[in-house]
Amino acid sequence: MEKLIEVTNLAYTYRAGAGNAVTALSGINMEVYRGEFLAITGQNGSGKSTLARHFNGLLTPDRGEVFVEGIPITDKKRIADIRKAVGMVFQNPDNQLVSSIVEEDVAFGPENLGLAPEVIRNRVDWALKTLNIESLRLESPNNLSEGQKQLVAIAGVLAMKPECIVLDEPTAHLDPRSRREVLENVTRLNRNEGITIILLTHFMNEVVFCDRMIIMDMGKIIITGTPQDVFNKEADIVRLGLDFPVAARIASGLRAKGLILPESIIDAEELVNQLCLLK
Amino acid sequence: MELTKNITLGVYLPGETVIHRLDPRTKIVIASLLIFLLLMIKSYPAYGMILLFLTAVIFISGIPIRYALCGLKPMLPVLILMWFFQLFLYSSPDAHVIFSWWIFTATDAGMHMGNLISLRVFFLFGATTILTLTTSMVGLTDGMESLLNPLRKIGLPTQELVMTMVIALRFVLILAEELDKIVKAQMARGVAFDRGNFIQKTKKLFPVFLPLFINAFKRAEELIVAMESRSYTGGKGRTKMKTLHMGRVDLIAGLIMLIFSAIVILIIFTIQPQI
């Protein structure tokens, strides 16, 4: 598989040189493959956000190197290409929406790329349609639910037609139903549109959608593998202070026994609903 | 939301009338012209013309008159106070005294001055309220950006200024809600904002505004990162999804305004000013 992002020997320190320097990352080696769904998990302060901010050049490494589509992120002249390839969605949707009208906000990214008005219009329509939020087109973000705001934020990144979308704890502020809606949309973007997804989360039950996962702790990568592999190392996950996705595990166990259950089950409520639907 | 209840200035009433469909630039230019005329007017007949014009616009745009006027309510005490100030303080040598008591002397010149100034403020408010009631904020900012564009050549960062306005508009409500939340949280912990003298009351506001400011800066920082990762690098090289188009209605509106301005200017120069 083709590598989209490659990280070699990355280290990063906050307040480097000052007395209270904090080492956020050290000795990170990893890669992201084109078209995959990668989850990066870890407790708060494990360094996952810091790592993600290297993927589109918001931070530059103290040591080591990061390449996006073969371009080093330290190449200031090509930073626009890197930002176009790797879009980012943050935790609090309120603090990333710019305009008071949904479609204007979605247009913000493409406008920054200097595209022609008709092209921008097409992309905005497409992004809103892909996420099923066309009906919100003329709403003000202030009137939307947190989940809807987050979908608008994702649409804003999607309209820039990125290769890859990094989502930094996109569901932390959401209620369970909105969480599922956002995750389903993200999964669909990965499956149908072929967009590489990097999901940062500390909810272990969200990683069931992903192809591959990385667990970080204290600024280092501890475990890498498919969710199935990782979940088998139960003791490790517990030691790292992460929750265990009980509903997802029960569902996958039942699937293995031959019950027909959707893969999207991540919480108890959904599991119960789906079990009740079975004959 | 208590903070935004009685304010009509800046509120937009969506509609499909001719006035709503006018290009925002046309509306901004017409409103500016009206304001300019208002600052020159010194006679009642000319104010009569403005009243006629604004009433016609309100009628065509379908704004409920009562709604347009209710925004004036908080300004009423100021207007009345201003009228009395002019009545007693303004005088001219050939003025007739209406009545006199102790140190207060009211003249007819003072009364006219009071009338004219109150009317001016009233109509200034009316013109800007009609503009914002019939034009969306996005329309207004787009119009401003386009009208200010020539100033870019002399180095004024017009696009950046307009972007700042767009963001400010988006965050006004968020910060108002946050203020409300902080006040309620403090009240829940026993702060009585309505008790004590002026200094005591003011002191109680510090623990409200401090967290508000800190949060505002945090939000600003997050917003910058989000904007940067969406490739924002300032106004240069940016395009717009919606481009403004002037049409036949704009031409007609412009012509009407031109004729109207000519008539008002004629009145200004021919009719003896009141003072």
mmCIF file with all atom_site columns, C-alpha atoms in Angstrom, chain B residues 73-274:
data_model
loop_
_atom_site.group_PDB
_atom_site.id
_atom_site.type_symbol
_atom_site.label_atom_id
_atom_site.label_alt_id
_atom_site.label_comp_id
_atom_site.label_asym_id
_atom_site.label_entity_id
_atom_site.label_seq_id
_atom_site.pdbx_PDB_ins_code
_atom_site.Cartn_x
_atom_site.Cartn_y
_atom_site.Cartn_z
_atom_site.occupancy
_atom_site.B_iso_or_equiv
_atom_site.pdbx_formal_charge
_atom_site.auth_seq_id
_atom_site.auth_comp_id
_atom_site.auth_asym_id
_atom_site.auth_atom_id
_atom_site.pdbx_PDB_model_num
ATOM 1   C CA . LYS B 1 73  ? -37.789 52.528 22.688  1.00 0.00 ? 73  LYS B CA 1
ATOM 2   C CA . PRO B 1 74  ? -34.466 52.328 24.558  1.00 0.00 ? 74  PRO B CA 1
ATOM 3   C CA . MET B 1 75  ? -33.385 55.570 22.834  1.00 0.00 ? 75  MET B CA 1
ATOM 4   C CA . LEU B 1 76  ? -36.477 57.551 23.757  1.00 0.00 ? 76  LEU B CA 1
ATOM 5   C CA . PRO B 1 77  ? -35.226 58.947 27.118  1.00 0.00 ? 77  PRO B CA 1
ATOM 6   C CA . VAL B 1 78  ? -32.046 60.165 25.440  1.00 0.00 ? 78  VAL B CA 1
ATOM 7   C CA . LEU B 1 79  ? -34.039 61.861 22.684  1.00 0.00 ? 79  LEU B CA 1
ATOM 8   C CA . ILE B 1 80  ? -36.320 63.635 25.166  1.00 0.00 ? 80  ILE B CA 1
ATOM 9   C CA . LEU B 1 81  ? -33.380 64.715 27.317  1.00 0.00 ? 81  LEU B CA 1
ATOM 10  C CA . MET B 1 82  ? -31.637 66.073 24.210  1.00 0.00 ? 82  MET B CA 1
ATOM 11  C CA . TRP B 1 83  ? -34.762 68.002 23.216  1.00 0.00 ? 83  TRP B CA 1
ATOM 12  C CA . PHE B 1 84  ? -34.906 69.721 26.622  1.00 0.00 ? 84  PHE B CA 1
ATOM 13  C CA . PHE B 1 85  ? -31.205 70.532 26.526  1.00 0.00 ? 85  PHE B CA 1
ATOM 14  C CA . GLN B 1 86  ? -31.625 72.271 23.182  1.00 0.00 ? 86  GLN B CA 1
ATOM 15  C CA . LEU B 1 87  ? -34.783 74.027 24.358  1.00 0.00 ? 87  LEU B CA 1
ATOM 16  C CA . PHE B 1 88  ? -33.084 75.691 27.326  1.00 0.00 ? 88  PHE B CA 1
ATOM 17  C CA . LEU B 1 89  ? -29.479 76.003 26.192  1.00 0.00 ? 89  LEU B CA 1
ATOM 18  C CA . TYR B 1 90  ? -29.761 77.080 22.558  1.00 0.00 ? 90  TYR B CA 1
ATOM 19  C CA . SER B 1 91  ? -30.618 80.655 21.771  1.00 0.00 ? 91  SER B CA 1
ATOM 20  C CA . SER B 1 92  ? -30.053 83.248 19.079  1.00 0.00 ? 92  SER B CA 1
ATOM 21  C CA . PRO B 1 93  ? -30.150 87.073 19.286  1.00 0.00 ? 93  PRO B CA 1
ATOM 22  C CA . ASP B 1 94  ? -33.475 87.511 17.491  1.00 0.00 ? 94  ASP B CA 1
ATOM 23  C CA . ALA B 1 95  ? -35.245 84.628 19.220  1.00 0.00 ? 95  ALA B CA 1
ATOM 24  C CA . HIS B 1 96  ? -38.615 85.082 20.925  1.00 0.00 ? 96  HIS B CA 1
ATOM 25  C CA . VAL B 1 97  ? -38.819 83.978 24.530  1.00 0.00 ? 97  VAL B CA 1
ATOM 26  C CA . ILE B 1 98  ? -41.604 81.443 25.079  1.00 0.00 ? 98  ILE B CA 1
ATOM 27  C CA . PHE B 1 99  ? -41.331 81.313 28.841  1.00 0.00 ? 99  PHE B CA 1
ATOM 28  C CA . SER B 1 100 ? -38.779 82.047 31.499  1.00 0.00 ? 100 SER B CA 1
ATOM 29  C CA . TRP B 1 101 ? -38.421 80.725 35.060  1.00 0.00 ? 101 TRP B CA 1
ATOM 30  C CA . TRP B 1 102 ? -35.476 81.143 37.432  1.00 0.00 ? 102 TRP B CA 1
ATOM 31  C CA . ILE B 1 103 ? -32.366 80.425 35.321  1.00 0.00 ? 103 ILE B CA 1
ATOM 32  C CA . PHE B 1 104 ? -34.289 78.564 32.614  1.00 0.00 ? 104 PHE B CA 1
ATOM 33  C CA . THR B 1 105 ? -35.214 80.445 29.476  1.00 0.00 ? 105 THR B CA 1
ATOM 34  C CA . ALA B 1 106 ? -36.884 78.690 26.567  1.00 0.00 ? 106 ALA B CA 1
ATOM 35  C CA . THR B 1 107 ? -36.870 80.361 23.159  1.00 0.00 ? 107 THR B CA 1
ATOM 36  C CA . ASP B 1 108 ? -38.573 79.399 19.910  1.00 0.00 ? 108 ASP B CA 1
ATOM 37  C CA . ALA B 1 109 ? -35.122 79.002 18.323  1.00 0.00 ? 109 ALA B CA 1
ATOM 38  C CA . GLY B 1 110 ? -34.224 76.499 21.032  1.00 0.00 ? 110 GLY B CA 1
ATOM 39  C CA . MET B 1 111 ? -37.420 74.601 20.414  1.00 0.00 ? 111 MET B CA 1
ATOM 40  C CA . HIS B 1 112 ? -36.769 74.385 16.673  1.00 0.00 ? 112 HIS B CA 1
ATOM 41  C CA . MET B 1 113 ? -33.203 73.274 17.307  1.00 0.00 ? 113 MET B CA 1
ATOM 42  C CA . GLY B 1 114 ? -34.482 70.575 19.662  1.00 0.00 ? 114 GLY B CA 1
ATOM 43  C CA . ASN B 1 115 ? -37.016 69.430 17.083  1.00 0.00 ? 115 ASN B CA 1
ATOM 44  C CA . LEU B 1 116 ? -34.507 69.322 14.256  1.00 0.00 ? 116 LEU B CA 1
ATOM 45  C CA . ILE B 1 117 ? -31.877 67.409 16.202  1.00 0.00 ? 117 ILE B CA 1
ATOM 46  C CA . SER B 1 118 ? -34.376 64.890 17.574  1.00 0.00 ? 118 SER B CA 1
ATOM 47  C CA . LEU B 1 119 ? -35.766 64.369 14.068  1.00 0.00 ? 119 LEU B CA 1
ATOM 48  C CA . ARG B 1 120 ? -32.255 63.907 12.731  1.00 0.00 ? 120 ARG B CA 1
ATOM 49  C CA . VAL B 1 121 ? -31.383 61.220 15.274  1.00 0.00 ? 121 VAL B CA 1
ATOM 50  C CA . PHE B 1 122 ? -34.779 59.587 14.730  1.00 0.00 ? 122 PHE B CA 1
ATOM 51  C CA . PHE B 1 123 ? -34.320 59.385 10.959  1.00 0.00 ? 123 PHE B CA 1
ATOM 52  C CA . LEU B 1 124 ? -30.647 58.340 11.166  1.00 0.00 ? 124 LEU B CA 1
ATOM 53  C CA . PHE B 1 125 ? -31.777 55.476 13.339  1.00 0.00 ? 125 PHE B CA 1
ATOM 54  C CA . GLY B 1 126 ? -34.667 54.718 10.986  1.00 0.00 ? 126 GLY B CA 1
ATOM 55  C CA . ALA B 1 127 ? -32.491 54.595 7.866   1.00 0.00 ? 127 ALA B CA 1
ATOM 56  C CA . THR B 1 128 ? -29.884 52.278 9.386   1.00 0.00 ? 128 THR B CA 1
ATOM 57  C CA . THR B 1 129 ? -32.539 50.043 10.958  1.00 0.00 ? 129 THR B CA 1
ATOM 58  C CA . ILE B 1 130 ? -34.290 49.598 7.607   1.00 0.00 ? 130 ILE B CA 1
ATOM 59  C CA . LEU B 1 131 ? -30.946 48.747 6.008   1.00 0.00 ? 131 LEU B CA 1
ATOM 60  C CA . THR B 1 132 ? -30.142 46.009 8.517   1.00 0.00 ? 132 THR B CA 1
ATOM 61  C CA . LEU B 1 133 ? -33.729 44.708 8.688   1.00 0.00 ? 133 LEU B CA 1
ATOM 62  C CA . THR B 1 134 ? -33.770 44.069 4.935   1.00 0.00 ? 134 THR B CA 1
ATOM 63  C CA . THR B 1 135 ? -30.159 43.001 4.373   1.00 0.00 ? 135 THR B CA 1
ATOM 64  C CA . SER B 1 136 ? -28.519 39.880 5.821   1.00 0.00 ? 136 SER B CA 1
ATOM 65  C CA . MET B 1 137 ? -25.271 40.340 7.706   1.00 0.00 ? 137 MET B CA 1
ATOM 66  C CA . VAL B 1 138 ? -23.464 38.337 5.050   1.00 0.00 ? 138 VAL B CA 1
ATOM 67  C CA . GLY B 1 139 ? -24.934 40.624 2.386   1.00 0.00 ? 139 GLY B CA 1
ATOM 68  C CA . LEU B 1 140 ? -23.817 43.675 4.330   1.00 0.00 ? 140 LEU B CA 1
ATOM 69  C CA . THR B 1 141 ? -20.267 42.409 4.822   1.00 0.00 ? 141 THR B CA 1
ATOM 70  C CA . ASP B 1 142 ? -19.990 41.284 1.176   1.00 0.00 ? 142 ASP B CA 1
ATOM 71  C CA . GLY B 1 143 ? -21.278 44.674 0.069   1.00 0.00 ? 143 GLY B CA 1
ATOM 72  C CA . MET B 1 144 ? -18.838 46.496 2.334   1.00 0.00 ? 144 MET B CA 1
ATOM 73  C CA . GLU B 1 145 ? -15.955 44.374 1.102   1.00 0.00 ? 145 GLU B CA 1
ATOM 74  C CA . SER B 1 146 ? -16.810 45.120 -2.497  1.00 0.00 ? 146 SER B CA 1
ATOM 75  C CA . LEU B 1 147 ? -17.339 48.854 -1.871  1.00 0.00 ? 147 LEU B CA 1
ATOM 76  C CA . LEU B 1 148 ? -14.106 49.172 0.112   1.00 0.00 ? 148 LEU B CA 1
ATOM 77  C CA . ASN B 1 149 ? -12.110 47.200 -2.443  1.00 0.00 ? 149 ASN B CA 1
ATOM 78  C CA . PRO B 1 150 ? -10.636 50.260 -4.204  1.00 0.00 ? 150 PRO B CA 1
ATOM 79  C CA . LEU B 1 151 ? -9.017  51.241 -0.877  1.00 0.00 ? 151 LEU B CA 1
ATOM 80  C CA . ARG B 1 152 ? -6.859  48.099 -1.146  1.00 0.00 ? 152 ARG B CA 1
ATOM 81  C CA . LYS B 1 153 ? -4.732  49.933 -3.659  1.00 0.00 ? 153 LYS B CA 1
ATOM 82  C CA . ILE B 1 154 ? -3.635  52.424 -1.006  1.00 0.00 ? 154 ILE B CA 1
ATOM 83  C CA . GLY B 1 155 ? -2.704  49.575 1.320   1.00 0.00 ? 155 GLY B CA 1
ATOM 84  C CA . LEU B 1 156 ? -5.805  49.261 3.489   1.00 0.00 ? 156 LEU B CA 1
ATOM 85  C CA . PRO B 1 157 ? -6.386  45.555 4.353   1.00 0.00 ? 157 PRO B CA 1
ATOM 86  C CA . THR B 1 158 ? -10.089 45.682 3.510   1.00 0.00 ? 158 THR B CA 1
ATOM 87  C CA . GLN B 1 159 ? -10.640 41.927 3.095   1.00 0.00 ? 159 GLN B CA 1
ATOM 88  C CA . GLU B 1 160 ? -9.016  41.218 6.433   1.00 0.00 ? 160 GLU B CA 1
ATOM 89  C CA . LEU B 1 161 ? -11.111 43.914 8.117   1.00 0.00 ? 161 LEU B CA 1
ATOM 90  C CA . VAL B 1 162 ? -14.297 42.456 6.678   1.00 0.00 ? 162 VAL B CA 1
ATOM 91  C CA . MET B 1 163 ? -13.205 38.934 7.726   1.00 0.00 ? 163 MET B CA 1
ATOM 92  C CA . THR B 1 164 ? -12.726 40.275 11.253  1.00 0.00 ? 164 THR B CA 1
ATOM 93  C CA . MET B 1 165 ? -16.264 41.644 11.144  1.00 0.00 ? 165 MET B CA 1
ATOM 94  C CA . VAL B 1 166 ? -17.665 38.326 9.893   1.00 0.00 ? 166 VAL B CA 1
ATOM 95  C CA . ILE B 1 167 ? -15.967 36.473 12.746  1.00 0.00 ? 167 ILE B CA 1
ATOM 96  C CA . ALA B 1 168 ? -17.052 39.063 15.314  1.00 0.00 ? 168 ALA B CA 1
ATOM 97  C CA . LEU B 1 169 ? -20.668 38.664 14.180  1.00 0.00 ? 169 LEU B CA 1
ATOM 98  C CA . ARG B 1 170 ? -20.391 34.902 14.534  1.00 0.00 ? 170 ARG B CA 1
ATOM 99  C CA . PHE B 1 171 ? -19.010 35.119 18.074  1.00 0.00 ? 171 PHE B CA 1
ATOM 100 C CA . VAL B 1 172 ? -21.198 37.881 19.521  1.00 0.00 ? 172 VAL B CA 1
ATOM 101 C CA . LEU B 1 173 ? -23.970 35.445 20.339  1.00 0.00 ? 173 LEU B CA 1
ATOM 102 C CA . ILE B 1 174 ? -21.607 32.731 21.564  1.00 0.00 ? 174 ILE B CA 1
ATOM 103 C CA . LEU B 1 175 ? -19.929 35.151 23.973  1.00 0.00 ? 175 LEU B CA 1
ATOM 104 C CA . ALA B 1 176 ? -23.292 36.551 25.116  1.00 0.00 ? 176 ALA B CA 1
ATOM 105 C CA . GLU B 1 177 ? -24.404 33.015 25.946  1.00 0.00 ? 177 GLU B CA 1
ATOM 106 C CA . GLU B 1 178 ? -21.153 32.358 27.723  1.00 0.00 ? 178 GLU B CA 1
ATOM 107 C CA . LEU B 1 179 ? -21.560 35.547 29.786  1.00 0.00 ? 179 LEU B CA 1
ATOM 108 C CA . ASP B 1 180 ? -25.033 34.398 30.748  1.00 0.00 ? 180 ASP B CA 1
ATOM 109 C CA . LYS B 1 181 ? -23.642 31.022 31.805  1.00 0.00 ? 181 LYS B CA 1
ATOM 110 C CA . ILE B 1 182 ? -20.887 32.567 33.940  1.00 0.00 ? 182 ILE B CA 1
ATOM 111 C CA . VAL B 1 183 ? -23.339 34.962 35.624  1.00 0.00 ? 183 VAL B CA 1
ATOM 112 C CA . LYS B 1 184 ? -25.679 32.087 36.453  1.00 0.00 ? 184 LYS B CA 1
ATOM 113 C CA . ALA B 1 185 ? -22.798 29.977 37.762  1.00 0.00 ? 185 ALA B CA 1
ATOM 114 C CA . GLN B 1 186 ? -21.740 32.828 40.053  1.00 0.00 ? 186 GLN B CA 1
ATOM 115 C CA . MET B 1 187 ? -25.309 33.401 41.197  1.00 0.00 ? 187 MET B CA 1
ATOM 116 C CA . ALA B 1 188 ? -25.577 29.711 42.023  1.00 0.00 ? 188 ALA B CA 1
ATOM 117 C CA . ARG B 1 189 ? -22.578 30.189 44.297  1.00 0.00 ? 189 ARG B CA 1
ATOM 118 C CA . GLY B 1 190 ? -24.274 33.013 46.132  1.00 0.00 ? 190 GLY B CA 1
ATOM 119 C CA . VAL B 1 191 ? -23.172 36.213 44.396  1.00 0.00 ? 191 VAL B CA 1
ATOM 120 C CA . ALA B 1 192 ? -25.978 38.799 44.533  1.00 0.00 ? 192 ALA B CA 1
ATOM 121 C CA . PHE B 1 193 ? -25.350 41.064 41.561  1.00 0.00 ? 193 PHE B CA 1
ATOM 122 C CA . ASP B 1 194 ? -28.173 43.468 42.384  1.00 0.00 ? 194 ASP B CA 1
ATOM 123 C CA . ARG B 1 195 ? -27.120 44.207 45.960  1.00 0.00 ? 195 ARG B CA 1
ATOM 124 C CA . GLY B 1 196 ? -24.663 46.757 47.307  1.00 0.00 ? 196 GLY B CA 1
ATOM 125 C CA . ASN B 1 197 ? -23.629 50.231 46.197  1.00 0.00 ? 197 ASN B CA 1
ATOM 126 C CA . PHE B 1 198 ? -22.137 51.157 42.849  1.00 0.00 ? 198 PHE B CA 1
ATOM 127 C CA . ILE B 1 199 ? -18.558 50.245 43.773  1.00 0.00 ? 199 ILE B CA 1
ATOM 128 C CA . GLN B 1 200 ? -19.579 46.948 45.348  1.00 0.00 ? 200 GLN B CA 1
ATOM 129 C CA . LYS B 1 201 ? -21.650 46.084 42.286  1.00 0.00 ? 201 LYS B CA 1
ATOM 130 C CA . THR B 1 202 ? -18.783 46.904 39.937  1.00 0.00 ? 202 THR B CA 1
ATOM 131 C CA . LYS B 1 203 ? -16.403 44.779 41.985  1.00 0.00 ? 203 LYS B CA 1
ATOM 132 C CA . LYS B 1 204 ? -18.708 41.805 41.554  1.00 0.00 ? 204 LYS B CA 1
ATOM 133 C CA . LEU B 1 205 ? -18.327 42.056 37.779  1.00 0.00 ? 205 LEU B CA 1
ATOM 134 C CA . PHE B 1 206 ? -14.588 41.318 37.776  1.00 0.00 ? 206 PHE B CA 1
ATOM 135 C CA . PRO B 1 207 ? -15.001 37.591 38.452  1.00 0.00 ? 207 PRO B CA 1
ATOM 136 C CA . VAL B 1 208 ? -17.517 37.555 35.576  1.00 0.00 ? 208 VAL B CA 1
ATOM 137 C CA . PHE B 1 209 ? -15.467 39.308 32.944  1.00 0.00 ? 209 PHE B CA 1
ATOM 138 C CA . LEU B 1 210 ? -12.168 37.678 33.777  1.00 0.00 ? 210 LEU B CA 1
ATOM 139 C CA . PRO B 1 211 ? -13.248 34.152 32.791  1.00 0.00 ? 211 PRO B CA 1
ATOM 140 C CA . LEU B 1 212 ? -15.114 35.605 29.812  1.00 0.00 ? 212 LEU B CA 1
ATOM 141 C CA . PHE B 1 213 ? -11.941 37.243 28.516  1.00 0.00 ? 213 PHE B CA 1
ATOM 142 C CA . ILE B 1 214 ? -9.790  34.198 29.179  1.00 0.00 ? 214 ILE B CA 1
ATOM 143 C CA . ASN B 1 215 ? -12.270 32.006 27.304  1.00 0.00 ? 215 ASN B CA 1
ATOM 144 C CA . ALA B 1 216 ? -12.458 34.500 24.451  1.00 0.00 ? 216 ALA B CA 1
ATOM 145 C CA . PHE B 1 217 ? -8.680  34.344 24.033  1.00 0.00 ? 217 PHE B CA 1
ATOM 146 C CA . LYS B 1 218 ? -8.734  30.547 24.151  1.00 0.00 ? 218 LYS B CA 1
ATOM 147 C CA . ARG B 1 219 ? -11.435 30.487 21.493  1.00 0.00 ? 219 ARG B CA 1
ATOM 148 C CA . ALA B 1 220 ? -9.458  32.936 19.372  1.00 0.00 ? 220 ALA B CA 1
ATOM 149 C CA . GLU B 1 221 ? -6.394  30.725 19.555  1.00 0.00 ? 221 GLU B CA 1
ATOM 150 C CA . GLU B 1 222 ? -8.333  27.608 18.537  1.00 0.00 ? 222 GLU B CA 1
ATOM 151 C CA . LEU B 1 223 ? -10.022 29.519 15.735  1.00 0.00 ? 223 LEU B CA 1
ATOM 152 C CA . ILE B 1 224 ? -6.670  30.685 14.373  1.00 0.00 ? 224 ILE B CA 1
ATOM 153 C CA . VAL B 1 225 ? -5.380  27.107 14.246  1.00 0.00 ? 225 VAL B CA 1
ATOM 154 C CA . ALA B 1 226 ? -8.599  25.946 12.554  1.00 0.00 ? 226 ALA B CA 1
ATOM 155 C CA . MET B 1 227 ? -8.466  28.769 9.999   1.00 0.00 ? 227 MET B CA 1
ATOM 156 C CA . GLU B 1 228 ? -4.808  28.155 9.315   1.00 0.00 ? 228 GLU B CA 1
ATOM 157 C CA . SER B 1 229 ? -5.396  24.473 8.691   1.00 0.00 ? 229 SER B CA 1
ATOM 158 C CA . ARG B 1 230 ? -8.141  25.481 6.246   1.00 0.00 ? 230 ARG B CA 1
ATOM 159 C CA . SER B 1 231 ? -5.453  27.294 4.241   1.00 0.00 ? 231 SER B CA 1
ATOM 160 C CA . TYR B 1 232 ? -6.339  30.840 5.308   1.00 0.00 ? 232 TYR B CA 1
ATOM 161 C CA . THR B 1 233 ? -3.369  33.119 4.684   1.00 0.00 ? 233 THR B CA 1
ATOM 162 C CA . GLY B 1 234 ? -5.088  36.495 4.604   1.00 0.00 ? 234 GLY B CA 1
ATOM 163 C CA . GLY B 1 235 ? -7.095  38.151 1.868   1.00 0.00 ? 235 GLY B CA 1
ATOM 164 C CA . LYS B 1 236 ? -4.564  37.657 -0.905  1.00 0.00 ? 236 LYS B CA 1
ATOM 165 C CA . GLY B 1 237 ? -5.479  35.002 -3.467  1.00 0.00 ? 237 GLY B CA 1
ATOM 166 C CA . ARG B 1 238 ? -8.920  34.434 -1.921  1.00 0.00 ? 238 ARG B CA 1
ATOM 167 C CA . THR B 1 239 ? -12.005 34.143 -4.106  1.00 0.00 ? 239 THR B CA 1
ATOM 168 C CA . LYS B 1 240 ? -15.681 34.316 -3.168  1.00 0.00 ? 240 LYS B CA 1
ATOM 169 C CA . MET B 1 241 ? -18.404 31.733 -3.743  1.00 0.00 ? 241 MET B CA 1
ATOM 170 C CA . LYS B 1 242 ? -21.107 34.371 -4.062  1.00 0.00 ? 242 LYS B CA 1
ATOM 171 C CA . THR B 1 243 ? -20.387 37.247 -6.390  1.00 0.00 ? 243 THR B CA 1
ATOM 172 C CA . LEU B 1 244 ? -22.639 40.290 -6.253  1.00 0.00 ? 244 LEU B CA 1
ATOM 173 C CA . HIS B 1 245 ? -24.628 41.297 -9.324  1.00 0.00 ? 245 HIS B CA 1
ATOM 174 C CA . MET B 1 246 ? -26.273 44.630 -9.997  1.00 0.00 ? 246 MET B CA 1
ATOM 175 C CA . GLY B 1 247 ? -29.512 44.302 -11.970 1.00 0.00 ? 247 GLY B CA 1
ATOM 176 C CA . ARG B 1 248 ? -32.271 46.420 -13.430 1.00 0.00 ? 248 ARG B CA 1
ATOM 177 C CA . VAL B 1 249 ? -33.880 46.998 -9.987  1.00 0.00 ? 249 VAL B CA 1
ATOM 178 C CA . ASP B 1 250 ? -30.610 48.445 -8.733  1.00 0.00 ? 250 ASP B CA 1
ATOM 179 C CA . LEU B 1 251 ? -30.529 50.856 -11.652 1.00 0.00 ? 251 LEU B CA 1
ATOM 180 C CA . ILE B 1 252 ? -34.115 51.943 -10.992 1.00 0.00 ? 252 ILE B CA 1
ATOM 181 C CA . ALA B 1 253 ? -33.496 52.282 -7.262  1.00 0.00 ? 253 ALA B CA 1
ATOM 182 C CA . GLY B 1 254 ? -30.401 54.352 -7.977  1.00 0.00 ? 254 GLY B CA 1
ATOM 183 C CA . LEU B 1 255 ? -32.357 56.632 -10.331 1.00 0.00 ? 255 LEU B CA 1
ATOM 184 C CA . ILE B 1 256 ? -35.154 57.108 -7.782  1.00 0.00 ? 256 ILE B CA 1
ATOM 185 C CA . MET B 1 257 ? -32.584 57.951 -5.115  1.00 0.00 ? 257 MET B CA 1
ATOM 186 C CA . LEU B 1 258 ? -30.892 60.424 -7.469  1.00 0.00 ? 258 LEU B CA 1
ATOM 187 C CA . ILE B 1 259 ? -34.159 62.235 -8.186  1.00 0.00 ? 259 ILE B CA 1
ATOM 188 C CA . PHE B 1 260 ? -35.097 62.205 -4.520  1.00 0.00 ? 260 PHE B CA 1
ATOM 189 C CA . SER B 1 261 ? -31.710 63.624 -3.483  1.00 0.00 ? 261 SER B CA 1
ATOM 190 C CA . ALA B 1 262 ? -32.053 66.367 -6.092  1.00 0.00 ? 262 ALA B CA 1
ATOM 191 C CA . ILE B 1 263 ? -35.462 67.365 -4.709  1.00 0.00 ? 263 ILE B CA 1
ATOM 192 C CA . VAL B 1 264 ? -34.209 67.357 -1.102  1.00 0.00 ? 264 VAL B CA 1
ATOM 193 C CA . ILE B 1 265 ? -31.145 69.421 -2.028  1.00 0.00 ? 265 ILE B CA 1
ATOM 194 C CA . LEU B 1 266 ? -33.415 71.844 -3.903  1.00 0.00 ? 266 LEU B CA 1
ATOM 195 C CA . ILE B 1 267 ? -35.549 72.200 -0.748  1.00 0.00 ? 267 ILE B CA 1
ATOM 196 C CA . ILE B 1 268 ? -32.450 72.667 1.390   1.00 0.00 ? 268 ILE B CA 1
ATOM 197 C CA . PHE B 1 269 ? -31.268 75.551 -0.769  1.00 0.00 ? 269 PHE B CA 1
ATOM 198 C CA . THR B 1 270 ? -34.599 77.248 -1.501  1.00 0.00 ? 270 THR B CA 1
ATOM 199 C CA . ILE B 1 271 ? -36.561 77.035 1.742   1.00 0.00 ? 271 ILE B CA 1
ATOM 200 C CA . GLN B 1 272 ? -35.526 79.339 4.560   1.00 0.00 ? 272 GLN B CA 1
ATOM 201 C CA . PRO B 1 273 ? -33.940 77.177 7.286   1.00 0.00 ? 273 PRO B CA 1
ATOM 202 C CA . GLN B 1 274 ? -35.749 77.078 10.620  1.00 0.00 ? 274 GLN B CA 1
#
